[in-house]
Tab-separated table of C-alpha atoms in Angstrom:
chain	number	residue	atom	x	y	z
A	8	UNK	CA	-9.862	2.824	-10.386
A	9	UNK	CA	-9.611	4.908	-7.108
A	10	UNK	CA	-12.704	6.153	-5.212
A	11	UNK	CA	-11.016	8.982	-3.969
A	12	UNK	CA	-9.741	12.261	-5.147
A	13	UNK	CA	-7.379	13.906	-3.671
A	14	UNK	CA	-5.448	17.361	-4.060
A	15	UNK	CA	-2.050	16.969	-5.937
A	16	UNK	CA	0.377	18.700	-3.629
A	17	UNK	CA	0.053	20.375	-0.625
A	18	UNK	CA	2.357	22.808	1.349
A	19	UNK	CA	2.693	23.121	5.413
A	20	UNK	CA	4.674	24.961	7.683
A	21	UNK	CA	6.857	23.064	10.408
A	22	UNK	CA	4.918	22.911	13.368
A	23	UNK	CA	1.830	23.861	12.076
A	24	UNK	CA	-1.464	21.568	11.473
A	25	UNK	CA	-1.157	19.689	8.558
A	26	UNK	CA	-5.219	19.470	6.970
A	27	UNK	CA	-5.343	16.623	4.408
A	28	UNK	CA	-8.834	16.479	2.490
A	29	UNK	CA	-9.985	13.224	0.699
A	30	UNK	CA	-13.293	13.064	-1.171
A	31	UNK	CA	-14.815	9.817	-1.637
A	32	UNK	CA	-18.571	10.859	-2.522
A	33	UNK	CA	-19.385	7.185	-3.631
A	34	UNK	CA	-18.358	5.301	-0.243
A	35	UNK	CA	-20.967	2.713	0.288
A	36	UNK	CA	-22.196	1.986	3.843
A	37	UNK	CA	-19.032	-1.143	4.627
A	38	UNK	CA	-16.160	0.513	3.357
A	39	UNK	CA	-13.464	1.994	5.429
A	40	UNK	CA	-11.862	5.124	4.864
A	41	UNK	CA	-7.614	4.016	5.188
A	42	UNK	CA	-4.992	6.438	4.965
A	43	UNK	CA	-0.905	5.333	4.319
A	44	UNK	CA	1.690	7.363	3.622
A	45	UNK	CA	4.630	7.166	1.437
A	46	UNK	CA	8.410	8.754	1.809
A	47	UNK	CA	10.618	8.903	-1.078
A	48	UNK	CA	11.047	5.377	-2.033
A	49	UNK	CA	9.865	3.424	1.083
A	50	UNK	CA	7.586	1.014	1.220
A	51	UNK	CA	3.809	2.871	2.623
A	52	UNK	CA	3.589	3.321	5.758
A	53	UNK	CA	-0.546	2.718	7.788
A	54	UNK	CA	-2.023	5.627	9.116
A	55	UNK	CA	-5.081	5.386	10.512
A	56	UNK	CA	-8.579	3.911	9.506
A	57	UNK	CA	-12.390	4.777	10.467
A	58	UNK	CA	-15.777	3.935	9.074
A	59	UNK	CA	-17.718	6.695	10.810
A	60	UNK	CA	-16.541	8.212	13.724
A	61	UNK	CA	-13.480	10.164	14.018
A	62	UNK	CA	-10.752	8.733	14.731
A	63	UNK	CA	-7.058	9.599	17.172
A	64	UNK	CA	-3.638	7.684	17.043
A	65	UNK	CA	-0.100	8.600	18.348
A	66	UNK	CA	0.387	9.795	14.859
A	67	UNK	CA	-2.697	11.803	12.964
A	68	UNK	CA	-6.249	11.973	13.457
A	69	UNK	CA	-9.047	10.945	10.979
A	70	UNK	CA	-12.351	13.330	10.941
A	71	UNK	CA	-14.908	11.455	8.757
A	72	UNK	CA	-18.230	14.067	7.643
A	73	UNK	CA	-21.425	13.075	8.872
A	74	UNK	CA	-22.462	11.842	5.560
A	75	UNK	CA	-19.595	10.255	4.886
A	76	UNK	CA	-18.310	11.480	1.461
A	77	UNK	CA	-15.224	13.043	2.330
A	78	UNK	CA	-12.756	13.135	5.744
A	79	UNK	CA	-9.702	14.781	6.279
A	80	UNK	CA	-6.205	13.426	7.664
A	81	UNK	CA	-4.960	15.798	10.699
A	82	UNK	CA	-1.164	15.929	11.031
A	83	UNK	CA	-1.318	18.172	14.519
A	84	UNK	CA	2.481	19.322	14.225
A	85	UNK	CA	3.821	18.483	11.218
A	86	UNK	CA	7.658	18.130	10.554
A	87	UNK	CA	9.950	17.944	7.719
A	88	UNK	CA	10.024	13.936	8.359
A	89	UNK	CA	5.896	14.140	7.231
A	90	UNK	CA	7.101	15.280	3.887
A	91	UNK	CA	5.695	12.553	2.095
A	92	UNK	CA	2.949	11.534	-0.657
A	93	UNK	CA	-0.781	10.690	1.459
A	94	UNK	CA	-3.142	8.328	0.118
A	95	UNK	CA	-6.205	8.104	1.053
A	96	UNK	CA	-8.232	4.619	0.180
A	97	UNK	CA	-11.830	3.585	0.542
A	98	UNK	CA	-11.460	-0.448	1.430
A	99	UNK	CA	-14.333	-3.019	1.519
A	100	UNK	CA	-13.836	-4.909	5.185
A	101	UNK	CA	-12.664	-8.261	3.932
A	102	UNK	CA	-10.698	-7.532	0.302
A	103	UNK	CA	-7.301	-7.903	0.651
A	104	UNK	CA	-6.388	-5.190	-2.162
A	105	UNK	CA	-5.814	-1.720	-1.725
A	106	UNK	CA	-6.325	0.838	-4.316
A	107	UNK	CA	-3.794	3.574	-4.368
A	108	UNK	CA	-4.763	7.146	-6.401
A	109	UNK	CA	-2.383	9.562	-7.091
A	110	UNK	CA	-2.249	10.910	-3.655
A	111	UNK	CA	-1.367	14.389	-2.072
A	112	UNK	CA	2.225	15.221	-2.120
A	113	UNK	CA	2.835	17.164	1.027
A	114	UNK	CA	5.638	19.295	1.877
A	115	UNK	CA	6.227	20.328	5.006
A	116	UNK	CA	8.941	23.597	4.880
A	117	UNK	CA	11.265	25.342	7.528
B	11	UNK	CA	9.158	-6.930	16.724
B	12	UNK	CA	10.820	-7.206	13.233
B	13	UNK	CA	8.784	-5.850	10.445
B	14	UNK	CA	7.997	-7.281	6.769
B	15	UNK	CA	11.471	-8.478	4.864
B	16	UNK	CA	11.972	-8.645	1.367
B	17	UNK	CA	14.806	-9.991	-0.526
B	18	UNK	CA	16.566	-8.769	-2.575
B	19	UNK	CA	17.097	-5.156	-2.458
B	20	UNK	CA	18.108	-4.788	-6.009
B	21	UNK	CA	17.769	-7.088	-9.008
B	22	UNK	CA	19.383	-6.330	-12.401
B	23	UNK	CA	17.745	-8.834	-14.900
B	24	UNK	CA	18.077	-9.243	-19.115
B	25	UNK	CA	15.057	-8.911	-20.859
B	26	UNK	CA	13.609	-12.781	-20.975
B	27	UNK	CA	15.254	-13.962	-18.177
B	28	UNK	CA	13.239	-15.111	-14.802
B	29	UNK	CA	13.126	-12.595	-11.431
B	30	UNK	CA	12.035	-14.809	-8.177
B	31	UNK	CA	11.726	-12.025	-5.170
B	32	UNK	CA	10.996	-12.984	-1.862
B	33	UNK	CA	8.934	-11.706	1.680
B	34	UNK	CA	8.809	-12.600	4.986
B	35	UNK	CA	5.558	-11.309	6.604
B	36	UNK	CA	5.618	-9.986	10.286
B	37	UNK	CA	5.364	-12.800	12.518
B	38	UNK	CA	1.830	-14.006	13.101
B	39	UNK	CA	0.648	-11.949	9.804
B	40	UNK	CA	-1.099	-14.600	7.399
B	41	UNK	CA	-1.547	-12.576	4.545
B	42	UNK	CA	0.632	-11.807	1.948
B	43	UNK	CA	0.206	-9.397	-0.913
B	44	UNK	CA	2.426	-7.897	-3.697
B	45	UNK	CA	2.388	-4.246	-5.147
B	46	UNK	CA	3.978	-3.169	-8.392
B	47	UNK	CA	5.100	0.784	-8.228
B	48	UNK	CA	6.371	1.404	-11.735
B	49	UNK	CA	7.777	5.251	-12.434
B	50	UNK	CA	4.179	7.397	-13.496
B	51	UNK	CA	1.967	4.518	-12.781
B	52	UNK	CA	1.927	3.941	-8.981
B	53	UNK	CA	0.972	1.685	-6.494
B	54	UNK	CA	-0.750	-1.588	-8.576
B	55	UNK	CA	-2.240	-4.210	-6.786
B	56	UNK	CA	-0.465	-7.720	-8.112
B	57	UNK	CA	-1.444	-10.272	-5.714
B	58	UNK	CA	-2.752	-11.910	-2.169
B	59	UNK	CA	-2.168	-15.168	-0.639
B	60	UNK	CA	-4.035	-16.099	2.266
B	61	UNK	CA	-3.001	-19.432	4.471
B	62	UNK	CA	-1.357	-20.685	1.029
B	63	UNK	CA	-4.077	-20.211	-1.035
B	64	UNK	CA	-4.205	-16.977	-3.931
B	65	UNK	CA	-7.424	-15.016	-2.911
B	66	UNK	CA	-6.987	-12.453	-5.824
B	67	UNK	CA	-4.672	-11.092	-8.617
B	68	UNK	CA	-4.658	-7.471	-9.969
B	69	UNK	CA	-5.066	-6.900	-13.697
B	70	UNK	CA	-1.786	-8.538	-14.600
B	71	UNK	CA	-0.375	-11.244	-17.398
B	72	UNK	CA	0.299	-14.875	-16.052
B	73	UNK	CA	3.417	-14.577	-16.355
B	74	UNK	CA	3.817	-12.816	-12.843
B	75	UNK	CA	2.891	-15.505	-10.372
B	76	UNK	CA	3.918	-16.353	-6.658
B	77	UNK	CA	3.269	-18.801	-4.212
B	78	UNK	CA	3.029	-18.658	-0.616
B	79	UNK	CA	4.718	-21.475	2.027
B	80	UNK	CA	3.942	-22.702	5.291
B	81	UNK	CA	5.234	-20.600	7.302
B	82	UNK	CA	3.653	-17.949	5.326
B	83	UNK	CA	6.635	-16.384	3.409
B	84	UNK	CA	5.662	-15.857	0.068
B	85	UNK	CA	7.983	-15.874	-3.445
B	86	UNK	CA	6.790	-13.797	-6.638
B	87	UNK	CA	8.217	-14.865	-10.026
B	88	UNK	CA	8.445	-12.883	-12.728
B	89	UNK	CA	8.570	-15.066	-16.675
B	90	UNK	CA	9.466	-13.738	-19.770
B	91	UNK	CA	10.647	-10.190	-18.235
B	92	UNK	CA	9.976	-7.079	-20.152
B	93	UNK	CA	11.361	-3.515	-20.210
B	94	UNK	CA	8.717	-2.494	-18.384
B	95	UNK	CA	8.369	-4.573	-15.875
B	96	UNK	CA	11.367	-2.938	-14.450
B	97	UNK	CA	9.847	-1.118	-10.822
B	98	UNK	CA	9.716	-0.896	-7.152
B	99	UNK	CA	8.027	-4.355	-5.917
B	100	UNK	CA	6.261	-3.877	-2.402
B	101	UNK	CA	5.311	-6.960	-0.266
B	102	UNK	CA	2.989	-5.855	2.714
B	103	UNK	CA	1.495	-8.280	5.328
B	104	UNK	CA	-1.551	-8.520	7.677
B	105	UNK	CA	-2.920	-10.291	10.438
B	106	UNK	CA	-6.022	-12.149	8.559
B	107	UNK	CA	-7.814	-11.998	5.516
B	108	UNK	CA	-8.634	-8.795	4.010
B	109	UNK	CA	-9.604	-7.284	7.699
B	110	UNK	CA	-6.958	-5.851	9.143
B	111	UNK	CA	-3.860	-2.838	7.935
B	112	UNK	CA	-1.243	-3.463	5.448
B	113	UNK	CA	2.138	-3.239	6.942
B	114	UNK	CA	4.376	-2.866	3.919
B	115	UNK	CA	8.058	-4.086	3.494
B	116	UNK	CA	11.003	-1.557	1.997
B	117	UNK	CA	10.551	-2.980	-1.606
B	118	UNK	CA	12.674	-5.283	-3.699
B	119	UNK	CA	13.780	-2.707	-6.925
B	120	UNK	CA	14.211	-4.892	-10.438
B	121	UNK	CA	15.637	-3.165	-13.486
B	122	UNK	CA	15.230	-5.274	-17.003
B	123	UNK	CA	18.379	-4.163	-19.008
């Protein structure tokens, strides 16, 4: 089962922040926190990953609480090509499998 | 640099028969695993080859099995097919054992008739 819950759907307006919250309040101390991403019938796409501090790519940013149990994805201007469902995954460093939930489907509208 | 390949795209299959789909992991990538998205059950972990050598297999029947070669391409077979083993197949790669992001490929899509 997945560590993570995550909100079903999500709306955001073009060019605004995207904010996407993960709770995983049973991460133990060597798991990462992964996000990927999924358009309509692609294969996922990698995000980002941390274990504690936050982290910045070209394409989101990953805040990661203090304590751990939650994080949130940062989409800093989203656009309709970030429509898309978000997973978030909590990943032990060295197993190969990844655990998808449901995800968050977001939309991002005009 | 090209990304992960898979092979077919589409694969129309009779209920019994045998599917054999196919993935070529980004160069230098040694792992190898394979994702079953079936419609209302998502993304399910199938399997992972590591230099050759199955590290770990989802909760699955036997009868979905794979193999991985030298060069680190990687074949999953399908026995006995089933109605519902008619999905999206994903085949992601990554650069070493368990460590490292899963770049995933576009998906091979079987349909059992």
């Amino acid at each position: 089962d997945a560590k993570t819950t995550q909100p079903p759907s999500m709306d955001c307006a073009e060019g605004r922040a995207a904010n996407l919250p993960c709770n995983h309040s049973t991460i133990s101390g060597n798991e990462y926190v992964y996000w990927y991403r999924q358009i309509h019938s692609q294969g996922p796409q990698y995000i980002i990953h941390g274990l504690k501090n936050n982290e910045t790519n070209e394409m989101a940013s990953l805040i990661i609480t203090e304590d751990r149990k939650s994080s949130t994805l940062i989409l800093p201007h989203a656009t309709l090509r970030d429509t898309a469902v978000y997973y978030c995954i909590v990943r032990v460093v060295g197993e190969g499998k990844l655990i998808f939930g449901q995800g968050t489907e977001l939309s991002v509208k005009p | 640099e090209a990304g992960v390949t898979q092979s077919p795209t589409h694969l129309i299959k009779t209920r019994g028969q045998q599917a054999t789909l196919r993935c070529s992991p980004i160069s230098g990538h040694t792992s190898v695993y394979w994702y079953q998205q079936a419609l209302g059950l998502g993304l399910q972990f199938l399997l992972w080859y590591d230099e050759g050598e199955e590290r770990n297999r989802g909760n699955f029947p036997p009868r979905f099995s794979g193999r991985q070669f030298p060069n680190y391409s990687s074949e999953l077979n399908v026995n006995a097919l089933e109605l519902e083993d008619s999905a999206l197949y994903l085949c992601a790669s990554s650069l070493r054992q368990g460590t490292y992001e899963q770049y995933f490929g576009p998906g091979t899509r079987l349909t059992v008739t």
